[in-house]
Amino acid sequence: MKITNLIFILACFFLISCGGSTNKKEVKSVTKIELTSENLEKGAQLYRAKCMNCHMKNGKGVEKFYPPLASSDYLEKHLTDAIYMVKYGSNKPIKVNGIKYNSLMPSSGLTDTELVFVFNYVLNSWGNQYGSISLEQVQSVQR
Ligand code: HEC
Protein backbone atom coordinates (compact mmCIF):
# COMPACT_ATOMS: atom_id res chain seq x y z
CA MET A 1 0.00 0.00 0.00
CA LYS A 2 2.80 2.37 0.86
CA ILE A 3 4.32 2.03 -2.60
CA THR A 4 1.02 2.83 -4.34
CA ASN A 5 0.73 5.93 -2.16
CA LEU A 6 4.23 6.97 -3.13
CA ILE A 7 3.50 6.41 -6.82
CA PHE A 8 0.32 8.46 -6.45
CA ILE A 9 2.21 11.34 -4.83
CA LEU A 10 4.92 11.20 -7.47
CA ALA A 11 2.30 11.21 -10.24
CA CYS A 12 0.63 14.29 -8.71
CA PHE A 13 3.98 16.03 -8.42
CA PHE A 14 4.75 15.22 -12.06
CA LEU A 15 1.40 16.54 -13.26
CA ILE A 16 1.74 19.76 -11.26
CA SER A 17 5.24 20.50 -12.52
CA CYS A 18 4.23 19.79 -16.13
CA GLY A 19 1.20 22.06 -15.73
CA GLY A 20 3.49 24.76 -14.37
CA SER A 21 5.81 24.73 -17.34
CA THR A 22 3.00 24.89 -19.91
CA ASN A 23 1.70 27.99 -18.16
CA LYS A 24 5.09 29.65 -18.46
CA LYS A 25 5.17 28.95 -22.20
CA GLU A 26 1.78 30.59 -22.64
CA VAL A 27 2.96 33.79 -20.96
CA LYS A 28 6.01 33.91 -23.24
CA SER A 29 3.99 33.53 -26.44
CA VAL A 30 2.02 36.75 -25.71
CA THR A 31 4.77 38.98 -27.16
CA LYS A 32 4.88 36.92 -30.36
CA ILE A 33 2.32 38.24 -32.84
CA GLU A 34 1.34 35.37 -35.12
CA LEU A 35 0.03 35.72 -38.67
CA THR A 36 -3.49 34.57 -37.75
CA SER A 37 -6.55 35.79 -39.63
CA GLU A 38 -7.59 37.63 -36.45
CA ASN A 39 -4.28 39.54 -36.29
CA LEU A 40 -4.34 40.26 -40.03
CA GLU A 41 -7.83 41.69 -39.57
CA LYS A 42 -6.50 44.00 -36.83
CA GLY A 43 -3.87 45.16 -39.30
CA ALA A 44 -6.51 45.66 -41.98
CA GLN A 45 -8.53 47.88 -39.64
CA LEU A 46 -5.48 50.01 -38.87
CA TYR A 47 -4.69 50.17 -42.59
CA ARG A 48 -8.18 51.40 -43.41
CA ALA A 49 -7.98 54.06 -40.68
CA LYS A 50 -4.39 55.27 -41.12
CA CYS A 51 -2.99 54.36 -44.53
CA MET A 52 -5.73 53.82 -47.08
CA ASN A 53 -6.31 57.52 -47.82
CA CYS A 54 -2.95 57.69 -49.54
CA HIS A 55 -1.96 54.13 -50.40
CA MET A 56 -5.48 53.23 -51.54
CA LYS A 57 -7.66 50.24 -50.77
CA ASN A 58 -5.87 48.04 -53.29
CA GLY A 59 -2.42 49.14 -52.03
CA LYS A 60 -1.53 50.60 -55.43
CA GLY A 61 -1.13 54.20 -54.22
CA VAL A 62 -1.29 57.15 -56.63
CA GLU A 63 1.47 57.20 -59.22
CA LYS A 64 4.11 59.91 -58.58
CA PHE A 65 2.38 61.06 -55.34
CA TYR A 66 1.80 58.07 -53.09
CA PRO A 67 3.93 54.98 -53.73
CA PRO A 68 2.37 51.52 -54.00
CA LEU A 69 2.62 48.98 -51.19
CA ALA A 70 1.30 46.19 -53.41
CA SER A 71 4.30 44.56 -55.17
CA SER A 72 6.57 47.34 -53.86
CA ASP A 73 10.24 46.53 -54.46
CA TYR A 74 11.10 49.15 -51.81
CA LEU A 75 9.09 47.34 -49.15
CA GLU A 76 10.68 44.04 -50.15
CA LYS A 77 14.28 45.30 -50.15
CA HIS A 78 14.30 48.08 -47.54
CA LEU A 79 11.96 46.81 -44.85
CA THR A 80 13.84 48.49 -41.96
CA ASP A 81 13.79 51.87 -43.78
CA ALA A 82 10.08 51.36 -44.49
CA ILE A 83 9.40 50.73 -40.78
CA TYR A 84 11.39 53.87 -39.93
CA MET A 85 9.38 55.94 -42.44
CA VAL A 86 6.01 54.82 -41.10
CA LYS A 87 7.13 55.18 -37.48
CA TYR A 88 8.66 58.66 -37.75
CA GLY A 89 7.34 60.05 -41.05
CA SER A 90 9.30 60.72 -44.24
CA ASN A 91 9.84 63.25 -47.00
CA LYS A 92 13.12 62.07 -48.49
CA PRO A 93 13.18 61.18 -52.17
CA ILE A 94 12.71 57.44 -52.75
CA LYS A 95 12.22 55.20 -55.78
CA VAL A 96 9.53 52.52 -55.78
CA ASN A 97 9.31 50.16 -58.76
CA GLY A 98 11.45 52.59 -60.78
CA ILE A 99 9.26 55.66 -60.11
CA LYS A 100 10.44 58.61 -57.98
CA TYR A 101 8.40 59.79 -54.99
CA ASN A 102 9.15 62.79 -52.85
CA SER A 103 5.94 63.69 -51.07
CA LEU A 104 5.32 63.75 -47.37
CA MET A 105 4.22 60.78 -45.30
CA PRO A 106 3.39 62.02 -41.80
CA SER A 107 4.38 59.90 -38.80
CA SER A 108 1.66 57.29 -38.30
CA GLY A 109 1.36 57.89 -34.55
CA LEU A 110 0.81 54.13 -34.09
CA THR A 111 2.29 52.20 -31.17
CA ASP A 112 5.01 49.63 -31.90
CA THR A 113 2.49 46.80 -31.47
CA GLU A 114 0.05 48.46 -33.88
CA LEU A 115 2.89 48.87 -36.37
CA VAL A 116 3.50 45.10 -36.24
CA PHE A 117 -0.18 44.46 -37.01
CA VAL A 118 -0.37 46.94 -39.89
CA PHE A 119 2.97 45.86 -41.41
CA ASN A 120 2.09 42.17 -41.23
CA TYR A 121 -1.15 43.01 -43.04
CA VAL A 122 0.66 45.03 -45.74
CA LEU A 123 3.40 42.40 -46.14
CA ASN A 124 0.76 39.74 -46.82
CA SER A 125 -1.92 41.53 -48.85
CA TRP A 126 -2.65 42.17 -52.55
CA GLY A 127 -0.43 39.24 -53.53
CA ASN A 128 2.53 40.37 -51.38
CA GLN A 129 4.40 37.51 -49.73
CA TYR A 130 7.07 39.41 -47.85
CA GLY A 131 7.00 37.46 -44.56
CA SER A 132 6.28 39.06 -41.20
CA ILE A 133 7.94 41.26 -38.59
CA SER A 134 8.25 41.00 -34.81
CA LEU A 135 7.70 43.54 -32.08
CA GLU A 136 11.45 43.49 -31.33
CA GLN A 137 12.15 44.45 -34.95
CA VAL A 138 9.92 47.54 -34.70
CA GLN A 139 11.31 48.45 -31.25
CA SER A 140 14.88 48.30 -32.56
CA VAL A 141 14.12 50.93 -35.24
CA GLN A 142 15.12 54.17 -33.48
CA ARG A 143 15.98 57.67 -34.63
C1 HEC B 1 -0.63 61.36 -46.17
C2 HEC B 1 -0.44 60.24 -47.06
C3 HEC B 1 0.13 58.94 -46.47
C4 HEC B 1 -0.36 58.19 -45.42
C5 HEC B 1 -1.61 58.47 -44.57
C6 HEC B 1 0.51 57.03 -45.30
N1 HEC B 1 1.50 57.12 -46.24
FE1 HEC B 1 2.98 55.72 -46.54
N2 HEC B 1 3.87 56.96 -47.90
C7 HEC B 1 3.36 58.18 -48.32
C8 HEC B 1 4.36 58.84 -49.13
C9 HEC B 1 4.20 60.21 -49.80
C10 HEC B 1 5.49 58.00 -49.17
C11 HEC B 1 6.83 58.32 -49.84
C12 HEC B 1 7.61 59.14 -48.79
C13 HEC B 1 8.88 59.76 -49.30
O1 HEC B 1 8.98 60.06 -50.46
O2 HEC B 1 9.76 59.97 -48.45
C14 HEC B 1 5.13 56.80 -48.41
C15 HEC B 1 5.93 55.67 -48.27
C16 HEC B 1 5.57 54.50 -47.62
C17 HEC B 1 6.32 53.28 -47.62
C18 HEC B 1 7.66 52.99 -48.31
C19 HEC B 1 7.55 53.01 -49.80
C20 HEC B 1 6.74 51.89 -50.39
O3 HEC B 1 5.84 52.20 -51.21
O4 HEC B 1 6.97 50.71 -50.10
C21 HEC B 1 5.62 52.38 -46.85
C22 HEC B 1 5.99 50.94 -46.56
C23 HEC B 1 4.45 53.08 -46.38
N3 HEC B 1 4.44 54.35 -46.87
C24 HEC B 1 3.51 52.48 -45.55
C25 HEC B 1 2.47 53.22 -44.95
C26 HEC B 1 1.62 52.68 -43.91
C27 HEC B 1 1.72 51.26 -43.35
C28 HEC B 1 0.75 53.67 -43.56
C29 HEC B 1 -0.30 53.64 -42.49
C30 HEC B 1 0.13 53.39 -41.12
C31 HEC B 1 1.05 54.82 -44.40
N4 HEC B 1 2.09 54.51 -45.23
C32 HEC B 1 0.35 56.03 -44.38
C33 HEC B 1 2.12 58.69 -48.00
C34 HEC B 1 1.31 58.26 -46.96
XYZ file of C-alpha atoms and ligand atoms in Angstrom:
186
model
C 0.000 0.000 0.000
C 2.798 2.370 0.858
C 4.322 2.035 -2.599
C 1.019 2.829 -4.344
C 0.733 5.935 -2.165
C 4.226 6.967 -3.131
C 3.504 6.407 -6.820
C 0.322 8.460 -6.447
C 2.206 11.336 -4.832
C 4.918 11.198 -7.473
C 2.302 11.206 -10.243
C 0.633 14.287 -8.707
C 3.977 16.032 -8.423
C 4.745 15.219 -12.057
C 1.401 16.544 -13.259
C 1.744 19.756 -11.258
C 5.241 20.504 -12.516
C 4.228 19.793 -16.125
C 1.202 22.062 -15.731
C 3.495 24.763 -14.368
C 5.814 24.727 -17.336
C 3.000 24.886 -19.914
C 1.699 27.993 -18.161
C 5.093 29.654 -18.460
C 5.166 28.946 -22.199
C 1.777 30.593 -22.637
C 2.965 33.791 -20.959
C 6.010 33.910 -23.240
C 3.988 33.532 -26.442
C 2.017 36.749 -25.714
C 4.767 38.979 -27.163
C 4.882 36.924 -30.364
C 2.320 38.237 -32.837
C 1.342 35.374 -35.125
C 0.026 35.715 -38.673
C -3.492 34.569 -37.750
C -6.550 35.794 -39.626
C -7.586 37.634 -36.449
C -4.275 39.545 -36.291
C -4.341 40.255 -40.028
C -7.834 41.693 -39.568
C -6.501 43.997 -36.828
C -3.868 45.163 -39.303
C -6.510 45.661 -41.982
C -8.530 47.876 -39.641
C -5.483 50.013 -38.868
C -4.689 50.174 -42.588
C -8.183 51.402 -43.415
C -7.982 54.060 -40.683
C -4.390 55.267 -41.116
C -2.986 54.362 -44.528
C -5.731 53.821 -47.081
C -6.314 57.524 -47.821
C -2.947 57.694 -49.543
C -1.956 54.133 -50.402
C -5.476 53.228 -51.539
C -7.661 50.242 -50.767
C -5.872 48.037 -53.292
C -2.418 49.137 -52.028
C -1.533 50.601 -55.425
C -1.130 54.200 -54.218
C -1.291 57.145 -56.628
C 1.474 57.200 -59.218
C 4.109 59.907 -58.578
C 2.380 61.058 -55.342
C 1.800 58.070 -53.095
C 3.927 54.977 -53.729
C 2.373 51.518 -54.001
C 2.624 48.978 -51.190
C 1.296 46.190 -53.412
C 4.296 44.563 -55.173
C 6.574 47.343 -53.859
C 10.239 46.535 -54.460
C 11.096 49.146 -51.807
C 9.092 47.335 -49.154
C 10.678 44.043 -50.152
C 14.282 45.300 -50.153
C 14.296 48.080 -47.545
C 11.964 46.815 -44.852
C 13.836 48.495 -41.964
C 13.789 51.869 -43.776
C 10.081 51.362 -44.493
C 9.400 50.730 -40.782
C 11.387 53.874 -39.933
C 9.383 55.945 -42.440
C 6.014 54.819 -41.102
C 7.134 55.184 -37.484
C 8.655 58.661 -37.748
C 7.344 60.050 -41.051
C 9.305 60.721 -44.236
C 9.836 63.245 -46.998
C 13.120 62.075 -48.485
C 13.182 61.176 -52.174
C 12.715 57.442 -52.751
C 12.219 55.196 -55.783
C 9.535 52.523 -55.785
C 9.309 50.160 -58.761
C 11.448 52.591 -60.777
C 9.264 55.655 -60.107
C 10.443 58.613 -57.985
C 8.404 59.790 -54.994
C 9.152 62.789 -52.853
C 5.943 63.692 -51.074
C 5.324 63.752 -47.373
C 4.218 60.781 -45.305
C 3.394 62.016 -41.802
C 4.383 59.896 -38.798
C 1.657 57.290 -38.301
C 1.361 57.888 -34.550
C 0.814 54.132 -34.088
C 2.290 52.200 -31.169
C 5.012 49.626 -31.895
C 2.489 46.802 -31.467
C 0.049 48.461 -33.880
C 2.892 48.874 -36.366
C 3.498 45.103 -36.238
C -0.179 44.460 -37.013
C -0.371 46.937 -39.885
C 2.966 45.857 -41.406
C 2.091 42.172 -41.230
C -1.147 43.005 -43.042
C 0.662 45.032 -45.739
C 3.401 42.396 -46.140
C 0.755 39.736 -46.818
C -1.916 41.528 -48.853
C -2.647 42.174 -52.546
C -0.429 39.243 -53.531
C 2.534 40.374 -51.384
C 4.397 37.513 -49.728
C 7.071 39.414 -47.855
C 6.998 37.464 -44.560
C 6.280 39.062 -41.200
C 7.940 41.264 -38.592
C 8.251 41.003 -34.814
C 7.697 43.540 -32.077
C 11.450 43.486 -31.329
C 12.149 44.446 -34.952
C 9.920 47.538 -34.698
C 11.306 48.454 -31.251
C 14.883 48.300 -32.556
C 14.121 50.934 -35.237
C 15.120 54.171 -33.483
C 15.984 57.668 -34.635
C -0.628 61.364 -46.171
C -0.437 60.241 -47.057
C 0.130 58.944 -46.467
C -0.362 58.193 -45.416
C -1.612 58.471 -44.567
C 0.514 57.033 -45.300
N 1.500 57.119 -46.236
Fe 2.980 55.721 -46.544
N 3.871 56.963 -47.897
C 3.361 58.180 -48.315
C 4.359 58.845 -49.134
C 4.199 60.208 -49.805
C 5.491 57.999 -49.171
C 6.834 58.315 -49.835
C 7.609 59.138 -48.791
C 8.875 59.759 -49.298
O 8.984 60.060 -50.464
O 9.762 59.969 -48.446
C 5.125 56.795 -48.407
C 5.933 55.669 -48.267
C 5.570 54.502 -47.619
C 6.324 53.277 -47.621
C 7.664 52.994 -48.307
C 7.555 53.008 -49.798
C 6.740 51.894 -50.392
O 5.836 52.202 -51.207
O 6.970 50.707 -50.097
C 5.624 52.383 -46.850
C 5.990 50.943 -46.557
C 4.450 53.076 -46.376
N 4.441 54.353 -46.870
C 3.508 52.483 -45.552
C 2.469 53.216 -44.952
C 1.616 52.684 -43.910
C 1.716 51.264 -43.347
C 0.753 53.671 -43.559
C -0.298 53.639 -42.488
C 0.134 53.386 -41.124
C 1.051 54.821 -44.397
N 2.095 54.508 -45.225
C 0.349 56.028 -44.377
C 2.118 58.691 -48.003
C 1.307 58.263 -46.960
